[in-house]
Short mmCIF file of C-alpha atoms in Angstrom, two decimals:
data_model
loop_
_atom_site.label_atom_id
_atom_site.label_comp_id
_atom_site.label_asym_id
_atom_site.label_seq_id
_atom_site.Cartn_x
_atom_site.Cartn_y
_atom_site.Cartn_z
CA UNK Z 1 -18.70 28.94 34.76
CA UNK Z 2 -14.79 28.24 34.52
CA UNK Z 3 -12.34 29.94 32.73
CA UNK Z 4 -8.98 29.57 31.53
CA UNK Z 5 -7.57 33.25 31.90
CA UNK Z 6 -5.24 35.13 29.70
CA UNK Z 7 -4.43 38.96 30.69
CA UNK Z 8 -2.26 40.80 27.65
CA UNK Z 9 0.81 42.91 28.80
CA UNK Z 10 0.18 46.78 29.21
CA UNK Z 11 2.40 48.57 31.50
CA UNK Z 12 0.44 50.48 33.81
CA UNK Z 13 -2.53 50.21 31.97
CA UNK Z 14 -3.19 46.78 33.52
CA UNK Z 15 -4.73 48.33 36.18
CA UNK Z 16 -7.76 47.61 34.13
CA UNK Z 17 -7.70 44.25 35.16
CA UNK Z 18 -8.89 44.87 38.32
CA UNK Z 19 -12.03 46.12 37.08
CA UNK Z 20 -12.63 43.05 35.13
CA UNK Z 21 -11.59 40.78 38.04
CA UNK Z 22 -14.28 42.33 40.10
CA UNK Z 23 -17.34 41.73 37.62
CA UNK Z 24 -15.94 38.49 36.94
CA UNK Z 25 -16.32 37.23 40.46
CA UNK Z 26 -19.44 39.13 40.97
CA UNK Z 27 -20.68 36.73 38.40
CA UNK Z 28 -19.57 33.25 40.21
CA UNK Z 29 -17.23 32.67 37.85
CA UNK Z 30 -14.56 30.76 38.80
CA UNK Z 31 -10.56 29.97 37.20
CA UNK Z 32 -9.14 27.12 35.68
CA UNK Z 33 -5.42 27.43 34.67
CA UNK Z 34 -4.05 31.21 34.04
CA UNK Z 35 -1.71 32.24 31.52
CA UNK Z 36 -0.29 36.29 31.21
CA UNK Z 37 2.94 38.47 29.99
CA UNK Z 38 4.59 41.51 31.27
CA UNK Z 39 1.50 43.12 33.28
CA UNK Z 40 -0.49 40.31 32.74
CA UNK Z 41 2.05 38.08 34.34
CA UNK Z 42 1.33 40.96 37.40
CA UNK Z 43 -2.05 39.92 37.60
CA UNK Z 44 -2.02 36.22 36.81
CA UNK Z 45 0.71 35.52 39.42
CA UNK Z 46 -1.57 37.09 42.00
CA UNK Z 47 -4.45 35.24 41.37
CA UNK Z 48 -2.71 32.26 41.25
CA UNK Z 49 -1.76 33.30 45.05
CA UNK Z 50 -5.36 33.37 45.84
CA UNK Z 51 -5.67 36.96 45.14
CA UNK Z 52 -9.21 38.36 45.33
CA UNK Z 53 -9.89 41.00 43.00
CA UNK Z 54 -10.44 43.36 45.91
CA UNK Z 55 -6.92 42.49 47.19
CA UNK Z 56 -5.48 42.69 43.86
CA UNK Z 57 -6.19 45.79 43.33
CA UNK Z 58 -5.09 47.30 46.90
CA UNK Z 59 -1.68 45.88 46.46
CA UNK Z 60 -1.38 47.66 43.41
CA UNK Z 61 -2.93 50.86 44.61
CA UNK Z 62 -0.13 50.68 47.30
CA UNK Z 63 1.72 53.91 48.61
CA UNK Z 64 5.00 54.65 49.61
CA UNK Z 65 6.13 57.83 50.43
CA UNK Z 66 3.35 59.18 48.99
CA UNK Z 67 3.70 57.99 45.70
CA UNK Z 68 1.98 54.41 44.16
CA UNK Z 69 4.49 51.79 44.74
CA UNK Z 70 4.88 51.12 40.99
CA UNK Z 71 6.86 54.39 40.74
CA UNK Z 72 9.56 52.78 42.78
CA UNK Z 73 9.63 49.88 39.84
CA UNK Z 74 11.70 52.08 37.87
CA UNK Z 75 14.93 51.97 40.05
CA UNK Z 76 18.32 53.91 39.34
CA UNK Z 77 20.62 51.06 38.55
CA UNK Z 78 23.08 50.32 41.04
CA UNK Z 79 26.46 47.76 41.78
CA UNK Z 80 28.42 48.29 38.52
CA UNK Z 81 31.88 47.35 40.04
CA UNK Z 82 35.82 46.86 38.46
CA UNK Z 83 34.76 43.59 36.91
CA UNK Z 84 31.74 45.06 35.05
CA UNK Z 85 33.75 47.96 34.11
CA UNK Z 86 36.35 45.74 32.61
CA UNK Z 87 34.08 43.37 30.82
CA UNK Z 88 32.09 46.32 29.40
CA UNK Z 89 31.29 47.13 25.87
CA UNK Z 90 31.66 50.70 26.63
CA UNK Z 91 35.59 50.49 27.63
CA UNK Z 92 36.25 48.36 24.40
CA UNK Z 93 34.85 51.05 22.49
CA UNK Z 94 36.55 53.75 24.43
CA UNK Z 95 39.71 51.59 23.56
CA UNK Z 96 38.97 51.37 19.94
CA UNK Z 97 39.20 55.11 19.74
CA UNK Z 98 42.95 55.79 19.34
CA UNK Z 99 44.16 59.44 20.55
CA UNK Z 100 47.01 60.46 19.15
CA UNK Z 101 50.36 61.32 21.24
CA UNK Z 102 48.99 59.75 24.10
CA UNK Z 103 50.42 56.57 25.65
CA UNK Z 104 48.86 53.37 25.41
CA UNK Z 105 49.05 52.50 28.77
CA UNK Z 106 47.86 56.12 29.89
CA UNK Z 107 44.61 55.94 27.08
CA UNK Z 108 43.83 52.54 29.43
CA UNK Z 109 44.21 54.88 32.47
CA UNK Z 110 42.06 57.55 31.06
CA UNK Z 111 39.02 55.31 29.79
CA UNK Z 112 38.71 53.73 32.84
CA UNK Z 113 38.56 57.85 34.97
CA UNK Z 114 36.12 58.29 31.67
CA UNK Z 115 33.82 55.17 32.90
CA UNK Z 116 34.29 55.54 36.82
CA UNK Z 117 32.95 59.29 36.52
CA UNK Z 118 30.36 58.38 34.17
CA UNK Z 119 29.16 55.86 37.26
CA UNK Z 120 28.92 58.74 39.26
CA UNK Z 121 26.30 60.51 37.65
CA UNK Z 122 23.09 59.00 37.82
CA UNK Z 123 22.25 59.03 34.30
CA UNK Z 124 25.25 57.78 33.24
CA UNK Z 125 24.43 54.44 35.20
CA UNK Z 126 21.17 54.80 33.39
CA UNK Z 127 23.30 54.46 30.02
CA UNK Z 128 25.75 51.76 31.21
CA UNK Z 129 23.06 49.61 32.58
CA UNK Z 130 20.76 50.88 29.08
CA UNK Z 131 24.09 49.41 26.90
CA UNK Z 132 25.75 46.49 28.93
CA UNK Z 133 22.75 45.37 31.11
CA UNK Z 134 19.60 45.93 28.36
CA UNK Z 135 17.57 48.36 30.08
CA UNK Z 136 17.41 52.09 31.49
CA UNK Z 137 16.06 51.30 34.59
CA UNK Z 138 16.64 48.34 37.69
CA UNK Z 139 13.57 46.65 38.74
CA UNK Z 140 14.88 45.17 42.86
CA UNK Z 141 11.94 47.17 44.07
CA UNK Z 142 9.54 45.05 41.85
CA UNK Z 143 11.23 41.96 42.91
CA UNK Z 144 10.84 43.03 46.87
CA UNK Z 145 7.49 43.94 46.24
CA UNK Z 146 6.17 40.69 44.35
CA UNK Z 147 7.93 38.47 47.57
CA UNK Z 148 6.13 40.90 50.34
CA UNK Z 149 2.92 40.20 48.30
CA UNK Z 150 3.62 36.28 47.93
CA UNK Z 151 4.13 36.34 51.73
CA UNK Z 152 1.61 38.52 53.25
CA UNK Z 153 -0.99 37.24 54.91
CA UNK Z 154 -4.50 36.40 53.35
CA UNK Z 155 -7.96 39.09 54.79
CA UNK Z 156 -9.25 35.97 55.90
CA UNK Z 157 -6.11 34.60 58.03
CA UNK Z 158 -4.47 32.10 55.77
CA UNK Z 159 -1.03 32.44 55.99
CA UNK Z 160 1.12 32.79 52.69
CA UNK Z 161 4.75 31.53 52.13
CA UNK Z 162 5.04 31.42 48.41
CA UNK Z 163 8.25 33.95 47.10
CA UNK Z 164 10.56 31.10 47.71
CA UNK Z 165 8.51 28.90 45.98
CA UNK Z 166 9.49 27.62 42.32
CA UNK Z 167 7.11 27.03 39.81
CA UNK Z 168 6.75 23.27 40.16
CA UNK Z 169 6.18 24.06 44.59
CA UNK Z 170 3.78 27.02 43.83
CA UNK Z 171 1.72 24.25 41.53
CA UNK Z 172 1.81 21.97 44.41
CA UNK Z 173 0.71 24.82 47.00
CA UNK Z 174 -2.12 26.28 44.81
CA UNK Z 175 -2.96 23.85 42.36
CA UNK Z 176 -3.94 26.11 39.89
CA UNK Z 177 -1.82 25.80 36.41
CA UNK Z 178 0.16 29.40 36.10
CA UNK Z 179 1.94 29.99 32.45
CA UNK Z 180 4.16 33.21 32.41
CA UNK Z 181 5.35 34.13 28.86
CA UNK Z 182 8.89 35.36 28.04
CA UNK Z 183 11.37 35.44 25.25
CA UNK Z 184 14.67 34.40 25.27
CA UNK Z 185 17.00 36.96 23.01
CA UNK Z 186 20.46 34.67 23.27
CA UNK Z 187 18.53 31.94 20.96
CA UNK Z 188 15.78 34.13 20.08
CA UNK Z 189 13.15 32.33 20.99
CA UNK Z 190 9.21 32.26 23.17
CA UNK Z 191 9.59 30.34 26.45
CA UNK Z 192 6.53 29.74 28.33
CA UNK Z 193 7.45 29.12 31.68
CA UNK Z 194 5.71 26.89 34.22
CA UNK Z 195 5.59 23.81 36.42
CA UNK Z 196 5.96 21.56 33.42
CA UNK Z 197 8.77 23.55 31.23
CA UNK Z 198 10.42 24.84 33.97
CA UNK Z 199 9.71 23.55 37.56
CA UNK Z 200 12.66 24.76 39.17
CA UNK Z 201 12.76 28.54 38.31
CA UNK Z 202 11.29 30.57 40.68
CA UNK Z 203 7.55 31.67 40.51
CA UNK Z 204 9.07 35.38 41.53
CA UNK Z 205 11.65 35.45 38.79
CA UNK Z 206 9.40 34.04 35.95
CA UNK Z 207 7.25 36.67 36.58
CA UNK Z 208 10.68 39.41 36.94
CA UNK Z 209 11.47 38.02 33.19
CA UNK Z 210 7.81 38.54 32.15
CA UNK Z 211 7.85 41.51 32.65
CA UNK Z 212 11.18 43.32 32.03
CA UNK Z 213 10.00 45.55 28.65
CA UNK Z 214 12.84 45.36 26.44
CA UNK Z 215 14.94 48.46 26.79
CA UNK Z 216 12.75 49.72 30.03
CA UNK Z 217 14.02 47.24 32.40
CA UNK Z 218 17.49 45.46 32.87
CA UNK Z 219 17.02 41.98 31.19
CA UNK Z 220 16.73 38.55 33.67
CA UNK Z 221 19.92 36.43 33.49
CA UNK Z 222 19.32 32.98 33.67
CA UNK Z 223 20.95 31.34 36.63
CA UNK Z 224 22.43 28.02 37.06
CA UNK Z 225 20.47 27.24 40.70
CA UNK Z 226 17.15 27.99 38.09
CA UNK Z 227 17.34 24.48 36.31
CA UNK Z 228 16.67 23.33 32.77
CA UNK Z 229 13.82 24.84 30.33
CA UNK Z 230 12.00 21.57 28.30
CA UNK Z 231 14.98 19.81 29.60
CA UNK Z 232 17.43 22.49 27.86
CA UNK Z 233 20.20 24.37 29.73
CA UNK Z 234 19.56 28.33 29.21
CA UNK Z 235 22.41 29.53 31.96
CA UNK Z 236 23.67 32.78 30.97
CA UNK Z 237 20.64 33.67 28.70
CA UNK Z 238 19.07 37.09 28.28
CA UNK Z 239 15.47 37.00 29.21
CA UNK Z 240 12.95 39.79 28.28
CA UNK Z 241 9.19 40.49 28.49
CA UNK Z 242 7.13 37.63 26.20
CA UNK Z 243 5.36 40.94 24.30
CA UNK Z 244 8.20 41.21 22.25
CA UNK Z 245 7.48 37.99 20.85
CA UNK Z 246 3.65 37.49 21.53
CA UNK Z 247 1.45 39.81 23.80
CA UNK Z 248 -1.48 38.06 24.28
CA UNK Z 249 -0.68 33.95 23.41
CA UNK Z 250 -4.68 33.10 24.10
CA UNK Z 251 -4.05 30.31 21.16
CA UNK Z 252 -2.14 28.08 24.11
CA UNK Z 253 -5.41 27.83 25.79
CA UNK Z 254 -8.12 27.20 22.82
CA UNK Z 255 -5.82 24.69 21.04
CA UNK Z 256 -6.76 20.92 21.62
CA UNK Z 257 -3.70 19.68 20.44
CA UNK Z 258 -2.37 16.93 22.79
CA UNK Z 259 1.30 18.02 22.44
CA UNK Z 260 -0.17 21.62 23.35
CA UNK Z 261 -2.55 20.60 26.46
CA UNK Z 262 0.56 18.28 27.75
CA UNK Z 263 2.46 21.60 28.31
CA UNK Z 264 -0.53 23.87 29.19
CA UNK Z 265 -2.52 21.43 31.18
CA UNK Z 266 -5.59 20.02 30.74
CA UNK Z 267 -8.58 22.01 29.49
CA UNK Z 268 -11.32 19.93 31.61
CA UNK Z 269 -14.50 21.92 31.37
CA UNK Z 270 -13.36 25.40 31.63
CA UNK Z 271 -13.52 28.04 28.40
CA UNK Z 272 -10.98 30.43 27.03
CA UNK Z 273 -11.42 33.98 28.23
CA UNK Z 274 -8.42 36.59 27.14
CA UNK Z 275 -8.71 40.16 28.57
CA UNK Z 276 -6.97 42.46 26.19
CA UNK Z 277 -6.31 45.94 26.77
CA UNK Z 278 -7.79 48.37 23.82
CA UNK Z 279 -6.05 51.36 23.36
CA UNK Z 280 -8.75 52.35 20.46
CA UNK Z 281 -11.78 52.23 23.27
CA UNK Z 282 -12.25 55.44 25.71
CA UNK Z 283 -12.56 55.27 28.91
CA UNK Z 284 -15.46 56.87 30.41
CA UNK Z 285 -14.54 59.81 32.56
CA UNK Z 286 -10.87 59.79 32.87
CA UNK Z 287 -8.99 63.02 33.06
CA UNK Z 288 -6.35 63.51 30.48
CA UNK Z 289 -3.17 63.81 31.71
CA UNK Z 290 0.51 62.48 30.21
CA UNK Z 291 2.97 59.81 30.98
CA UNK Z 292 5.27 60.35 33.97
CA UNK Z 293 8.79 59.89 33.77
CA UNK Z 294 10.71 59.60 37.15
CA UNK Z 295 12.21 62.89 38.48
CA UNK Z 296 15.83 63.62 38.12
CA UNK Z 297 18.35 63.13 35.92
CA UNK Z 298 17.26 59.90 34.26
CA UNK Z 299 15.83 61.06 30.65
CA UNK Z 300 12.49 60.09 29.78
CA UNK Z 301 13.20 57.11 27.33
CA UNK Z 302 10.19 58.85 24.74
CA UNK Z 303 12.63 61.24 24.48
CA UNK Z 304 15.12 59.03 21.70
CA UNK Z 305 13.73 58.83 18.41
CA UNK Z 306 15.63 55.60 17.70
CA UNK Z 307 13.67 53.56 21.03
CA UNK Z 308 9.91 54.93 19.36
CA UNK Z 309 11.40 53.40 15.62
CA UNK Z 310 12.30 50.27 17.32
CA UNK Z 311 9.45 49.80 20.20
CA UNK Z 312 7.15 50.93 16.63
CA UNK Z 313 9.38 47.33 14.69
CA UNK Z 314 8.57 45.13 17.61
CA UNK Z 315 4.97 46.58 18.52
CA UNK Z 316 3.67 45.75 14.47
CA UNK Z 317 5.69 42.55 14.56
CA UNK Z 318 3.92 41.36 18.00
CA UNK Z 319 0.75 42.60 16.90
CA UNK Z 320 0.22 41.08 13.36
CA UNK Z 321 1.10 37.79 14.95
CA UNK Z 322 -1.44 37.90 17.85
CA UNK Z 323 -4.52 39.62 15.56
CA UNK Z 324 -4.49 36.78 13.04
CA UNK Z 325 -5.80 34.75 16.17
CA UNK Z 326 -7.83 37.21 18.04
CA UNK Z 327 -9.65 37.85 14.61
CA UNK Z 328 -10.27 34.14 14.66
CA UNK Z 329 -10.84 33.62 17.86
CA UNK Z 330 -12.85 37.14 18.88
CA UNK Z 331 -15.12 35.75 20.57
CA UNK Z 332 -12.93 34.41 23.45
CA UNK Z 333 -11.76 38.14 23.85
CA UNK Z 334 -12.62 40.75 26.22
CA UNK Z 335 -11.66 44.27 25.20
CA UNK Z 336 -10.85 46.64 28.28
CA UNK Z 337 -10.49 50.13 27.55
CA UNK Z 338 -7.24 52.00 27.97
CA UNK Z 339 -7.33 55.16 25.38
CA UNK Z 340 -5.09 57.51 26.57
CA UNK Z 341 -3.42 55.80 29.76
CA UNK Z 342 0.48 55.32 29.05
CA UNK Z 343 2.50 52.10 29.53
CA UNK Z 344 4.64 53.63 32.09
CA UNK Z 345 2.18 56.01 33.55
CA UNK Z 346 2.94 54.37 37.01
CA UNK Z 347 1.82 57.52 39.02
CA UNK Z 348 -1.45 57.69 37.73
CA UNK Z 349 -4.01 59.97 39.80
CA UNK Z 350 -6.61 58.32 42.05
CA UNK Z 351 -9.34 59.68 39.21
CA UNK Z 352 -7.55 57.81 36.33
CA UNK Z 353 -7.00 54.90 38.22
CA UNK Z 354 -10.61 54.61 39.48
CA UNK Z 355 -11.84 55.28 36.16
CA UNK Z 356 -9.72 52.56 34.28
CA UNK Z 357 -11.35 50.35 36.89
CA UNK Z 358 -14.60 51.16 36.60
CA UNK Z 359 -14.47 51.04 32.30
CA UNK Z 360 -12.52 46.89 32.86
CA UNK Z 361 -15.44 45.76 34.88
CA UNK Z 362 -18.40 47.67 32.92
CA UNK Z 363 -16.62 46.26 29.75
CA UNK Z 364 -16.51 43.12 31.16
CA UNK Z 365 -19.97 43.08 32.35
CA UNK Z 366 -20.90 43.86 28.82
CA UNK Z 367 -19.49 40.89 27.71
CA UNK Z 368 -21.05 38.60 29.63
CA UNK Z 369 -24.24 40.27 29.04
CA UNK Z 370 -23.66 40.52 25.31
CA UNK Z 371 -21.01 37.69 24.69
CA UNK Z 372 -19.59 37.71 20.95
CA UNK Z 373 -20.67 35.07 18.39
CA UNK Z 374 -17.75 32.69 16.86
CA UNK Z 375 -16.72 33.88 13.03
CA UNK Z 376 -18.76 31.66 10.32
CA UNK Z 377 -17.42 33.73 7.67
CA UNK Z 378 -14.54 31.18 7.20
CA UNK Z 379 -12.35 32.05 9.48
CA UNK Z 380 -12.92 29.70 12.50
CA UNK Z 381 -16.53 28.69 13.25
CA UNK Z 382 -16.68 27.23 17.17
CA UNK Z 383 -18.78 24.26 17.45
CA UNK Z 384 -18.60 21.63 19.98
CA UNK Z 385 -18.49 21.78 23.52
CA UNK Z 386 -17.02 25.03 25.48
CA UNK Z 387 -13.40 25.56 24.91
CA UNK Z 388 -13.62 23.15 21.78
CA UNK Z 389 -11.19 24.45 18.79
CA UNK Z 390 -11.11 22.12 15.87
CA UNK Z 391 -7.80 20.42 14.79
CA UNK Z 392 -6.27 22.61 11.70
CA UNK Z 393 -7.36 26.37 12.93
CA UNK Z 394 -5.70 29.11 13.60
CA UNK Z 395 -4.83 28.73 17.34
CA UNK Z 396 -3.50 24.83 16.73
CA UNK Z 397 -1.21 26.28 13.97
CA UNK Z 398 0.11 29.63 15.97
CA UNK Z 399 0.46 27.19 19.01
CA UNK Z 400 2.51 24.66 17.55
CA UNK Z 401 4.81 27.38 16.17
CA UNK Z 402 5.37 28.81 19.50
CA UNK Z 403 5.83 25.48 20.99
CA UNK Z 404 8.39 24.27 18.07
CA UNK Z 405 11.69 23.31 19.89
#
């Protein structure tokens, strides 16, 4: 049967997918247009490369220096020069602070020494980049990474070429429809980005913005060589990770509208399928262990009260708007398992990692052995042909918001 794919973000936990990629080609199942955000952008991007499951999963079970590759993802930020020192927020509020006796022109002097041997340390670049760039930690190695895996070479010869690619030349390559969700904090604002809104932005840095997590990673600045979004100029915006305004969009790909599908793509035959990651179901046999925090001097970021009151705002904001359509809709949904397993638990054991596999594709098994009835208690009752949805339900309304210029 065909599918259109969503994968929700995760973190680290979206090595889950892997497990339900596997079962999910086991079956003969085969994709129509994919869709993701933050790790689900990961995952969606490589299959749109002509990933195999089995592939997939070895490029992110990747070593280097003994450590999994995704480690490396959360980079010491680097390159704060004069200019950014000057433009910073930090030196303005340096110069607010007024010390009595001392010069003006020698306070100047002595903010700037402040900031300089602040850059020295490595978590004081943490903090600058945290306050002027967005985010504790650089992600270069994930953008090196994603290219080396857009370029290498297929298992069965075919030659790859795709990191330079933008969105609108990695449609034309693949053919397969690719959506990557993101949010826009200058105008505050969703942007789904692909080879209709946003042909000229490249396939690698659509899915850098996916995934930056607010706070985690230094936000994406739009560029001027990146083109327009829906035919609007966003040069010089902030982009962030599309969970912090909708972690699992699956309404994009039920809705019928024709304003929706013109942006999406068209539906053809294929039927919604959304693999979300449930923190609420065990996993079978996975060792308990806790989230790991790079070594050094860079503080773990669970370590500030005020980050777990704000990532706790944004988390019940995202999540009230996306179960009002997966209650609606539940029977489009996969639920993978992930109790336990941390969003930034990037050096995850081999034991954890195989067992997160192993509970994606035996919950995904179980859902194509069991699959869930539609509602008829009100809510939505499915009727029609597969990957029908009525004009007037949920999905149609939470897709036309999202879509609302």
């Amino acid at each position: 049967m065909k599918y259109d794919l969503v994968f929700e973000g995760g973190g680290a936990k979206g090595m889950v997918f892997v497990g339900a990629m596997q079962e999910f080609e086991a079956r003969g199942h085969t994709i129509n247009r994919l869709m993701g955000t933050s790790a689900g952008a990961i995952t969606a991007t490589a299959l749109a490369a002509g990933y195999t499951a089995s592939e997939m999963g070895a490029a992110l079970m990747e070593e280097r220096d003994g450590r999994p590759v995704f480690t490396s993802f959360l980079g010491e930020p680097m390159g704060f020069g004069d200019e950014d020192i000057a433009a910073s927020s930090l030196l303005s509020l340096l110069a607010g602070i007024d010390l009595p006796f001392v010069p003006d022109r020698l306070e100047v002097r002595l903010d700037e020494t402040l900031l300089n041997a602040m850059l020295r340390r490595p978590r004081g670049r943490h903090l600058f980049s945290f306050v002027e760039r967005g985010g504790w930690y650089a992600a270069d190695a994930f953008v090196t990474w994603l290219s080396e895996r857009l370029d290498a070479t297929a298992p069965d010869g075919t030659a790859r070429a795709y990191s330079r690619m933008s969105m609108a030349e990695f449609y034309e390559a693949m053919g397969r429809s690719l959506s990557l969700i993101a949010a826009d904090t200058t105008i505050n604002r969703m942007l789904i980005l692909n080879h209709q809104t946003a042909p000229e932005l490249p396939v690698v840095w659509a899915t850098r913005m996916s995934m930056s997590v607010p706070l985690l990673w230094q936000e994406v600045v739009w560029q001027p060589g990146w083109g327009l979004y829906r035919g609007n100029d966003l040069t010089g915006h902030r982009i962030v990770d599309g969970g912090l305004l909708s972690n699992f969009p699956i309404e994009l790909f039920i809705s019928t509208l024709p304003h929706v599908t013109a942006i999406m793509g068209p539906k053809e035959d294929a039927r919604p399928l959304g693999f979300l990651i449930d923190e609420t179901l065990a996993v079978p046999g996975a060792p308990r262990t806790a989230e790991v925090e790079p070594e050094g001097e860079a503080i773990s970021l669970g370590q500030l009260p005020a980050l777990q009151r704000l990532k706790g705002l944004v988390d019940t904001a995202t999540q009230a708007h996306d179960k009002m359509v997966i209650d609606a809709h539940s029977h489009f949904v996969c639920r993978l398992p992930a109790m336990g397993y941390g969003t930034t638990e990037f050096d995850m054991t081999p034991e954890r990692r195989d067992a997160l596999v192993a509970a994606g594709r035996a919950a995904a098994a179980d859902y194509f052995d069991n699959p869930p009835r539609p509602r008829t208690d009100g809510g939505f009752s499915f009727a029609g042909p597969p990957g029908a949805a009525p004009e007037g339900t949920p999905a149609d309304r939470m897709a036309e918001k999202m879509l609302a210029e």
